[in-house]
mmCIF file of C-alpha atoms and ligand atoms in Angstrom:
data_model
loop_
_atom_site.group_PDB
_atom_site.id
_atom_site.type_symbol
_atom_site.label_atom_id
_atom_site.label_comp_id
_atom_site.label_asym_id
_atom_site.label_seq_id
_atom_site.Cartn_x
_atom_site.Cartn_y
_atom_site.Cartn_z
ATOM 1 C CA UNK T 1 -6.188 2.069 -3.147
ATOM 2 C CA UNK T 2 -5.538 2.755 0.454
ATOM 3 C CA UNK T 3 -4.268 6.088 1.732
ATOM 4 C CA UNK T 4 -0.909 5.443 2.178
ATOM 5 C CA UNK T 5 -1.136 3.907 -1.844
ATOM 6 C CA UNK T 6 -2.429 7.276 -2.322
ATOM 7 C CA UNK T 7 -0.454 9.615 -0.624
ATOM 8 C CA UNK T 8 2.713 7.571 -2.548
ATOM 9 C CA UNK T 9 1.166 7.490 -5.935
ATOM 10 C CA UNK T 10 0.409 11.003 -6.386
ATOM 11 C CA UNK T 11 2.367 12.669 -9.196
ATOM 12 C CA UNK T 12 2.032 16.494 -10.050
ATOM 13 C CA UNK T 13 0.464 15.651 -13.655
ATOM 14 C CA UNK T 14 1.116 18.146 -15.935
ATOM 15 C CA UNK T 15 -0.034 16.306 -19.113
ATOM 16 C CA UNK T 16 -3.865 15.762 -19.736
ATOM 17 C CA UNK T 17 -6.026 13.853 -21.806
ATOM 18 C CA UNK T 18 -8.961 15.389 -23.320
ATOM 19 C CA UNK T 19 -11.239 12.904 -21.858
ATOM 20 C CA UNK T 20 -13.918 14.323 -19.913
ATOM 21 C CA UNK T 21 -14.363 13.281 -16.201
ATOM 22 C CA UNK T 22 -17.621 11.966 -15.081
ATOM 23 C CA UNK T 23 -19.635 14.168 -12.817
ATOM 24 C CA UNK T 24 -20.023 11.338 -9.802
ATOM 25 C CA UNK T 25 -16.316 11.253 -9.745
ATOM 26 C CA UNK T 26 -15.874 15.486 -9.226
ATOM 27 C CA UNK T 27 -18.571 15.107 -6.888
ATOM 28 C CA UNK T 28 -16.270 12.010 -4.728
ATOM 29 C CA UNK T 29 -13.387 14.183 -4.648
ATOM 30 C CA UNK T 30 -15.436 17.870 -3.372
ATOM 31 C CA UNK T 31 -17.455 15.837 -0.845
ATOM 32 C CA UNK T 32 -13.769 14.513 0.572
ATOM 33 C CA UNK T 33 -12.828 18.042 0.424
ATOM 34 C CA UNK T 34 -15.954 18.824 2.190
ATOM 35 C CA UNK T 35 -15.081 16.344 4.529
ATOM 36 C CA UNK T 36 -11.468 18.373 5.567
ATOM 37 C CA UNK T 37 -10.583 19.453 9.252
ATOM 38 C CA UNK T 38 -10.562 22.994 9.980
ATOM 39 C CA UNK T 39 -9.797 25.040 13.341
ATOM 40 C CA UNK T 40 -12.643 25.148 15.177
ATOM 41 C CA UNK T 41 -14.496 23.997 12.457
ATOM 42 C CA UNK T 42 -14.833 27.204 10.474
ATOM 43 C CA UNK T 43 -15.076 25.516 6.999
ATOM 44 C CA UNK T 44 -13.914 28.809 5.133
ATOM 45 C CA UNK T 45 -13.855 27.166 2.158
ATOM 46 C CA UNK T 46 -15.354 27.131 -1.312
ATOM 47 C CA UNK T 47 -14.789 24.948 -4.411
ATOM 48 C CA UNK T 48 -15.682 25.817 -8.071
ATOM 49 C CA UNK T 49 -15.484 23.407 -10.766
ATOM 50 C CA UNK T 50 -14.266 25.242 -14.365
ATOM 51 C CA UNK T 51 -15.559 23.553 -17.306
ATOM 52 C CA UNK T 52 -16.669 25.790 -19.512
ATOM 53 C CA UNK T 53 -13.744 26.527 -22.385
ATOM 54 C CA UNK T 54 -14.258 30.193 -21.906
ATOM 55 C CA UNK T 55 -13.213 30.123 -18.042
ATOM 56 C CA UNK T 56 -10.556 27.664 -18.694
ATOM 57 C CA UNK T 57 -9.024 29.894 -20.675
ATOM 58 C CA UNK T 58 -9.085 32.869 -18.886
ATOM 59 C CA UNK T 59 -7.961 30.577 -16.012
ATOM 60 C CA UNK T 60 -4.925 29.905 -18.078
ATOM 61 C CA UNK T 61 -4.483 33.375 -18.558
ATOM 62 C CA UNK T 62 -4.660 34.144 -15.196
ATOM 63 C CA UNK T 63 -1.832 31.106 -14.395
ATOM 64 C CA UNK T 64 0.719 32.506 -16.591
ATOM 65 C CA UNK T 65 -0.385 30.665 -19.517
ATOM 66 C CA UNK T 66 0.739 27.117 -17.549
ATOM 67 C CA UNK T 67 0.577 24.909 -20.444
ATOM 68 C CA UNK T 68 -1.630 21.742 -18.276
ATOM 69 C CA UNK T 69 -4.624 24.514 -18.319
ATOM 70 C CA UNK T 70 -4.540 24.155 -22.063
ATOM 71 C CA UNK T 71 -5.158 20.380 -21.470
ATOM 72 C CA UNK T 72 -7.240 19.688 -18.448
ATOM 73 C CA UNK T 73 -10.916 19.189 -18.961
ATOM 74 C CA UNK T 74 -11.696 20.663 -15.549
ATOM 75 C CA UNK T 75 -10.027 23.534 -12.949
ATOM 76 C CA UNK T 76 -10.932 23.253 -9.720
ATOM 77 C CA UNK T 77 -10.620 26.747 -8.203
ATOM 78 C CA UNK T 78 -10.002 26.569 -4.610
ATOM 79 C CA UNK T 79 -11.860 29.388 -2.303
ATOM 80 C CA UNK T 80 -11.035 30.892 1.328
ATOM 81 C CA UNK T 81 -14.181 32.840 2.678
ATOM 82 C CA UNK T 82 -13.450 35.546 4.535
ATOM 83 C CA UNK T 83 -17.431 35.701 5.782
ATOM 84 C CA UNK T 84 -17.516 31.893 6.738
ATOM 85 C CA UNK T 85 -14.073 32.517 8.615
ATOM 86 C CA UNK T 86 -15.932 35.313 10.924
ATOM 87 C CA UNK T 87 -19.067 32.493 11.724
ATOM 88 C CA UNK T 88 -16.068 30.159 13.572
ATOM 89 C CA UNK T 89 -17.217 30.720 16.888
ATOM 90 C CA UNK T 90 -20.352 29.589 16.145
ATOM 91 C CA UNK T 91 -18.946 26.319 14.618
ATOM 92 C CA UNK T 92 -16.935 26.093 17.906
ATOM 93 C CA UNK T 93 -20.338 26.404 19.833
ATOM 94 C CA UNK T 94 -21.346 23.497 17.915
ATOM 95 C CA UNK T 95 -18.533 21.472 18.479
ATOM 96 C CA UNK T 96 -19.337 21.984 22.418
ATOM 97 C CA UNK T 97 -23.024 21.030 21.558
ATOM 98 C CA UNK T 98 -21.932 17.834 19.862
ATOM 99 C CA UNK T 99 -19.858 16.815 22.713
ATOM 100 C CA UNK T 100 -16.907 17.090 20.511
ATOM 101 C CA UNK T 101 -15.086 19.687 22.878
ATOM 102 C CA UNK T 102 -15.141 21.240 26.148
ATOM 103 C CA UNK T 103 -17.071 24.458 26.290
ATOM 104 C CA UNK T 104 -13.646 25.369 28.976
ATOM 105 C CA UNK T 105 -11.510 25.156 25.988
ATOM 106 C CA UNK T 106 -13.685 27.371 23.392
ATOM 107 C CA UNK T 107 -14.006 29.475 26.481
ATOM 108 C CA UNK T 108 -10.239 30.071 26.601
ATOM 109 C CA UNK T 109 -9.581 29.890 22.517
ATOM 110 C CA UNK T 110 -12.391 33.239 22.466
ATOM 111 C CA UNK T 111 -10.450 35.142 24.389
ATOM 112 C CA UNK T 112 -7.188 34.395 22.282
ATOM 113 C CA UNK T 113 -9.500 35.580 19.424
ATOM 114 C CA UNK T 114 -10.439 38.229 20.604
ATOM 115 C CA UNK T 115 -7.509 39.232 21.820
ATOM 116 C CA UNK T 116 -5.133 40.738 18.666
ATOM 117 C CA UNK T 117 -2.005 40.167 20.364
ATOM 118 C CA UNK T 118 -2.475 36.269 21.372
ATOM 119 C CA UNK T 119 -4.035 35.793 17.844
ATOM 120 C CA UNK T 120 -1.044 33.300 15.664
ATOM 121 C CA UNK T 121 -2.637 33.821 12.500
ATOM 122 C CA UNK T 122 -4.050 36.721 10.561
ATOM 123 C CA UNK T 123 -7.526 35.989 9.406
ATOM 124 C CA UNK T 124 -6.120 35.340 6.027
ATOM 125 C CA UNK T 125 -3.418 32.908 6.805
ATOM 126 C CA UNK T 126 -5.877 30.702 8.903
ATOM 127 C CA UNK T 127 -8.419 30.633 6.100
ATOM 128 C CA UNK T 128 -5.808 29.531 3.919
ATOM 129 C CA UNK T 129 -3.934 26.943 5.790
ATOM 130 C CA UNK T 130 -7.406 25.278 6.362
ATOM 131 C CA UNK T 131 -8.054 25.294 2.845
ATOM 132 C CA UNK T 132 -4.620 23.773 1.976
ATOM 133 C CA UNK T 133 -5.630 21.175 3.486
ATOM 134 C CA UNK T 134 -8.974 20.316 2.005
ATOM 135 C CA UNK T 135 -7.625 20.853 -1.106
ATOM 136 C CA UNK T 136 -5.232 17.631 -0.004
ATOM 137 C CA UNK T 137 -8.216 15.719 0.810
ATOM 138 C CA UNK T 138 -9.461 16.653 -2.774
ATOM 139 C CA UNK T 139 -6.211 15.650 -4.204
ATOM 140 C CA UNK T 140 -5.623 12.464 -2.604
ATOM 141 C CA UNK T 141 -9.244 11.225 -3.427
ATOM 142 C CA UNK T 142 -8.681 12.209 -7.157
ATOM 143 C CA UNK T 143 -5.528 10.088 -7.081
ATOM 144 C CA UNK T 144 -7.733 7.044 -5.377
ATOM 145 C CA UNK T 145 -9.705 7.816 -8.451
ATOM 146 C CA UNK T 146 -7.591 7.418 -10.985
ATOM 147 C CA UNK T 147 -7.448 10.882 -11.730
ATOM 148 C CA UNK T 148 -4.549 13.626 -12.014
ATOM 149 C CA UNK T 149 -3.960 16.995 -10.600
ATOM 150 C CA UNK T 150 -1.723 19.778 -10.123
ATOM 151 C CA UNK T 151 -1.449 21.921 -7.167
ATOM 152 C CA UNK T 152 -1.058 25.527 -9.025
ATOM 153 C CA UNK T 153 -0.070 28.888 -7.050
ATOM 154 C CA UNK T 154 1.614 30.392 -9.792
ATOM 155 C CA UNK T 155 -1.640 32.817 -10.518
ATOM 156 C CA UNK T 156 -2.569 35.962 -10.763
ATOM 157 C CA UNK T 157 -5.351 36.387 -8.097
ATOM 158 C CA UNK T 158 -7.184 39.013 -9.158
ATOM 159 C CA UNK T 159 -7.786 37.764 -13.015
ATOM 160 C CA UNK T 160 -9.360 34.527 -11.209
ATOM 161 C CA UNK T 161 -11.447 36.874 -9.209
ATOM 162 C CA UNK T 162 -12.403 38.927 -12.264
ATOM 163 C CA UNK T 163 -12.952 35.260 -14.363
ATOM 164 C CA UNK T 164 -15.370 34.175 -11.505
ATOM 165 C CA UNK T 165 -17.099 37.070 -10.179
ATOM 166 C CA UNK T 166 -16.037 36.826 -7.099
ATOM 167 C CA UNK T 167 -17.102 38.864 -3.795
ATOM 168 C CA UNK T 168 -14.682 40.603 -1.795
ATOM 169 C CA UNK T 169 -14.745 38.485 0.735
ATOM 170 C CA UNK T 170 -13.858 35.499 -1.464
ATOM 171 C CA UNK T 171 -10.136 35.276 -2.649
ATOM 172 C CA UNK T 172 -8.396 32.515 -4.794
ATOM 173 C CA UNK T 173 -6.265 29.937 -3.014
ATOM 174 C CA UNK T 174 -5.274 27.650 -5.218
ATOM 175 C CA UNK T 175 -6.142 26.085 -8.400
ATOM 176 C CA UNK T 176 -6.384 22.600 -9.454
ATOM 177 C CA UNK T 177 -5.843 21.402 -13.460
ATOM 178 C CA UNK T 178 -7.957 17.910 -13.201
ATOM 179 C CA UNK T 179 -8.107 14.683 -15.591
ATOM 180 C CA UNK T 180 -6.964 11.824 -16.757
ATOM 181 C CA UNK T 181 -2.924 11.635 -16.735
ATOM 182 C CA UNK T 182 -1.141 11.369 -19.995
ATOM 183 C CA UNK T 183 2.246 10.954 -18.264
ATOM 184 C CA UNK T 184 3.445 8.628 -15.461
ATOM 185 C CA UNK T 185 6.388 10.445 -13.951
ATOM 186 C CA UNK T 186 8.406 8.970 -11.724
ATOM 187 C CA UNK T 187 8.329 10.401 -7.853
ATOM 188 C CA UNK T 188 9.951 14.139 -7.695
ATOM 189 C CA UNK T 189 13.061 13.934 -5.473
ATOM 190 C CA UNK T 190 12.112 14.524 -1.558
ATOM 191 C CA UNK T 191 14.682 15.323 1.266
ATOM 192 C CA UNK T 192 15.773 11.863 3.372
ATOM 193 C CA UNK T 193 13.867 11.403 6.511
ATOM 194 C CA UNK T 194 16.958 12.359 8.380
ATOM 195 C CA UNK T 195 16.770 15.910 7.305
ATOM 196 C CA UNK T 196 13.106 16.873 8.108
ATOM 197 C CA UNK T 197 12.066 14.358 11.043
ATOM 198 C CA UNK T 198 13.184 14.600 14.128
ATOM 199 C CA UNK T 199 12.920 12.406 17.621
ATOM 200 C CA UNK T 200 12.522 14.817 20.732
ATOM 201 C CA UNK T 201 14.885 17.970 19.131
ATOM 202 C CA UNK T 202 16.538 18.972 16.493
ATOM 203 C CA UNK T 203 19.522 17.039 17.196
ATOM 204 C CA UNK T 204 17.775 13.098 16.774
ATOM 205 C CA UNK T 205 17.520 12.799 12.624
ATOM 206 C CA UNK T 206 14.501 10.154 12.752
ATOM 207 C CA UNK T 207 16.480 7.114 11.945
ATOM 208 C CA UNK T 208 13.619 4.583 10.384
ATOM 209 C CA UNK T 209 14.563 4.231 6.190
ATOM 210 C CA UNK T 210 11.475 4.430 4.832
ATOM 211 C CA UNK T 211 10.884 2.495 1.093
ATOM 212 C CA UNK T 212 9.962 4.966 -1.732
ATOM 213 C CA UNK T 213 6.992 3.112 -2.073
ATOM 214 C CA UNK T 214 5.957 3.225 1.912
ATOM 215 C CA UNK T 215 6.400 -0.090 2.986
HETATM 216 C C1 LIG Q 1 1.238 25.229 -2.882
HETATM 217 C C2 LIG Q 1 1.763 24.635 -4.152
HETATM 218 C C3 LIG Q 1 1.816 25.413 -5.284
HETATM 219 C C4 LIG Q 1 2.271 24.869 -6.500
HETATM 220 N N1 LIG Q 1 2.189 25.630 -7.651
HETATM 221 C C5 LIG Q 1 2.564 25.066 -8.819
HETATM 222 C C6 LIG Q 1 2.408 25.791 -10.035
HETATM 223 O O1 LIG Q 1 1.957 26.920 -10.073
HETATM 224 N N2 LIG Q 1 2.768 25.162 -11.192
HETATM 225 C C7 LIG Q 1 3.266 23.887 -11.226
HETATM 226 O O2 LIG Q 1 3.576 23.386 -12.315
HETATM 227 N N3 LIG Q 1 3.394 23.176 -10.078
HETATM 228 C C8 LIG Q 1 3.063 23.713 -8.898
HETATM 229 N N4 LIG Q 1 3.169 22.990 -7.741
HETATM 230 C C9 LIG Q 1 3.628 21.587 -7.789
HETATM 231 C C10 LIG Q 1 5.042 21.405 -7.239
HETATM 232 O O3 LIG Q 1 5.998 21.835 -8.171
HETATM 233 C C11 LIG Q 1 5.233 19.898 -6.903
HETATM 234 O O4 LIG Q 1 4.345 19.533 -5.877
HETATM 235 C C12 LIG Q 1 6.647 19.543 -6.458
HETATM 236 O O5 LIG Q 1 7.578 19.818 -7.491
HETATM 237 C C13 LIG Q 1 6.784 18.054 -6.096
HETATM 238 O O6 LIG Q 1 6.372 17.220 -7.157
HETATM 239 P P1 LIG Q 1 5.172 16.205 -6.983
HETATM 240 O O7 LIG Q 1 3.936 16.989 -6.634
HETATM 241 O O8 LIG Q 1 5.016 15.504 -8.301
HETATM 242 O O9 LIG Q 1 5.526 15.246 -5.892
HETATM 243 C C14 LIG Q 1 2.727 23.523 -6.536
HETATM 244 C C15 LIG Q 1 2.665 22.747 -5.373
HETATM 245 C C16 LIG Q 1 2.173 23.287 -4.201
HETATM 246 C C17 LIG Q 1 2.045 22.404 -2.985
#
């Protein structure tokens, strides 16, 4: 399966099977999470893998009894680290050593930083709209996989924190039900092209048709 296959075949699957899910697959789809962009690098993520019947339940618990936790073999629990997030000048300063960027525009993105006022994102925000999209990458590679997942917001963040033991400085993002699909829904209904792409302004819809399937 290609990305694009991907990216099209993905379902919200809210129907497991109890079948377990070997550990070389989990460990595909957290090494393409590993794998994610991030602003300068900072990486402020972490990934646990819920197995255990115990944590699954109190994960279920903590997601407003959502019945797919009562079915998936395996939650991934999506981190942001607040800790990680404060090393991202040093992952800049790699970047720089790596040749990846020039030092003049690190230079210029610390002083943003540092500055309150220039900043766009609270610390919080950043952290999690990097780990959004890692959690993509970990999506889209389970669906190359033949797996299914759930994106799940609908939580109560501080029962996840009190199911994992969590540090302050760690905080729930979101959490991912994980198995193998006992449903094969068709695609959820999207708004036409026209409405959400754009050539040059607002006023150009984007006027390609695109097939539901990509092509
Ligand atoms: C950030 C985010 C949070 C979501 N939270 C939940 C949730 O708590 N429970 C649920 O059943 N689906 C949840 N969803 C899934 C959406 O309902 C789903 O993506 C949308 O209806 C489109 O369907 P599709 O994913 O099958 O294309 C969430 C999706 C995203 C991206």
């Amino acid at each position: 399966m290609n990305t694009l296959e991907a990216i099209h075949r993905r379902r919200s699957i809210r129907r497991f099977r109890p079948d377990p899910v070997p550990e070389e697959l989990l460990t595909k789809i957290l090494e393409a999470a590993r794998r994610a962009p991030s602003g300068t690098n900072a990486q402020p993520w972490k990934f646990v893998v819920v197995r255990s019947p115990e944590r699954r339940e109190a994960l279920a618990e903590a997601a407003y009894g959502q019945a797919m936790f009562h079915q998936a073999p395996v939650i991934v629990v999506a981190l942001g680290d607040r800790k990680v997030y404060k090393r991202r000048m040093r992952r800049a300063k790699e970047l720089i050593d790596v040749g990846a960027i020039d030092a003049e525009v690190i230079e210029k993105l610390g002083n943003v930083y540092r500055n309150r006022a220039t900043q766009t994102l609270e610390p919080d925000q950043a952290i999690m709209a990097n780990c959004m999209i890692a959690v993509d990458h970990l999506i889209l590679a389970a669906t190359d996989l033949g797996l299914g997942t759930c994106w799940v917001r609908f939580m109560k963040v501080e029962e996840i924190a009190a199911a994992l033991g969590l540090p302050e400085e760690v905080f729930p993002i979101v959490m991912i039900p994980l198995g193998y699909a006992d449903e094969d829904p068709p695609s959820r209904p999207r708004y036409p092209l026209d409405e959400v792409a754009f050539a040059e302004d607002l006023d150009h819809p984007w006027p390609a048709e695109v097939t539901e399937d990509g092509a």
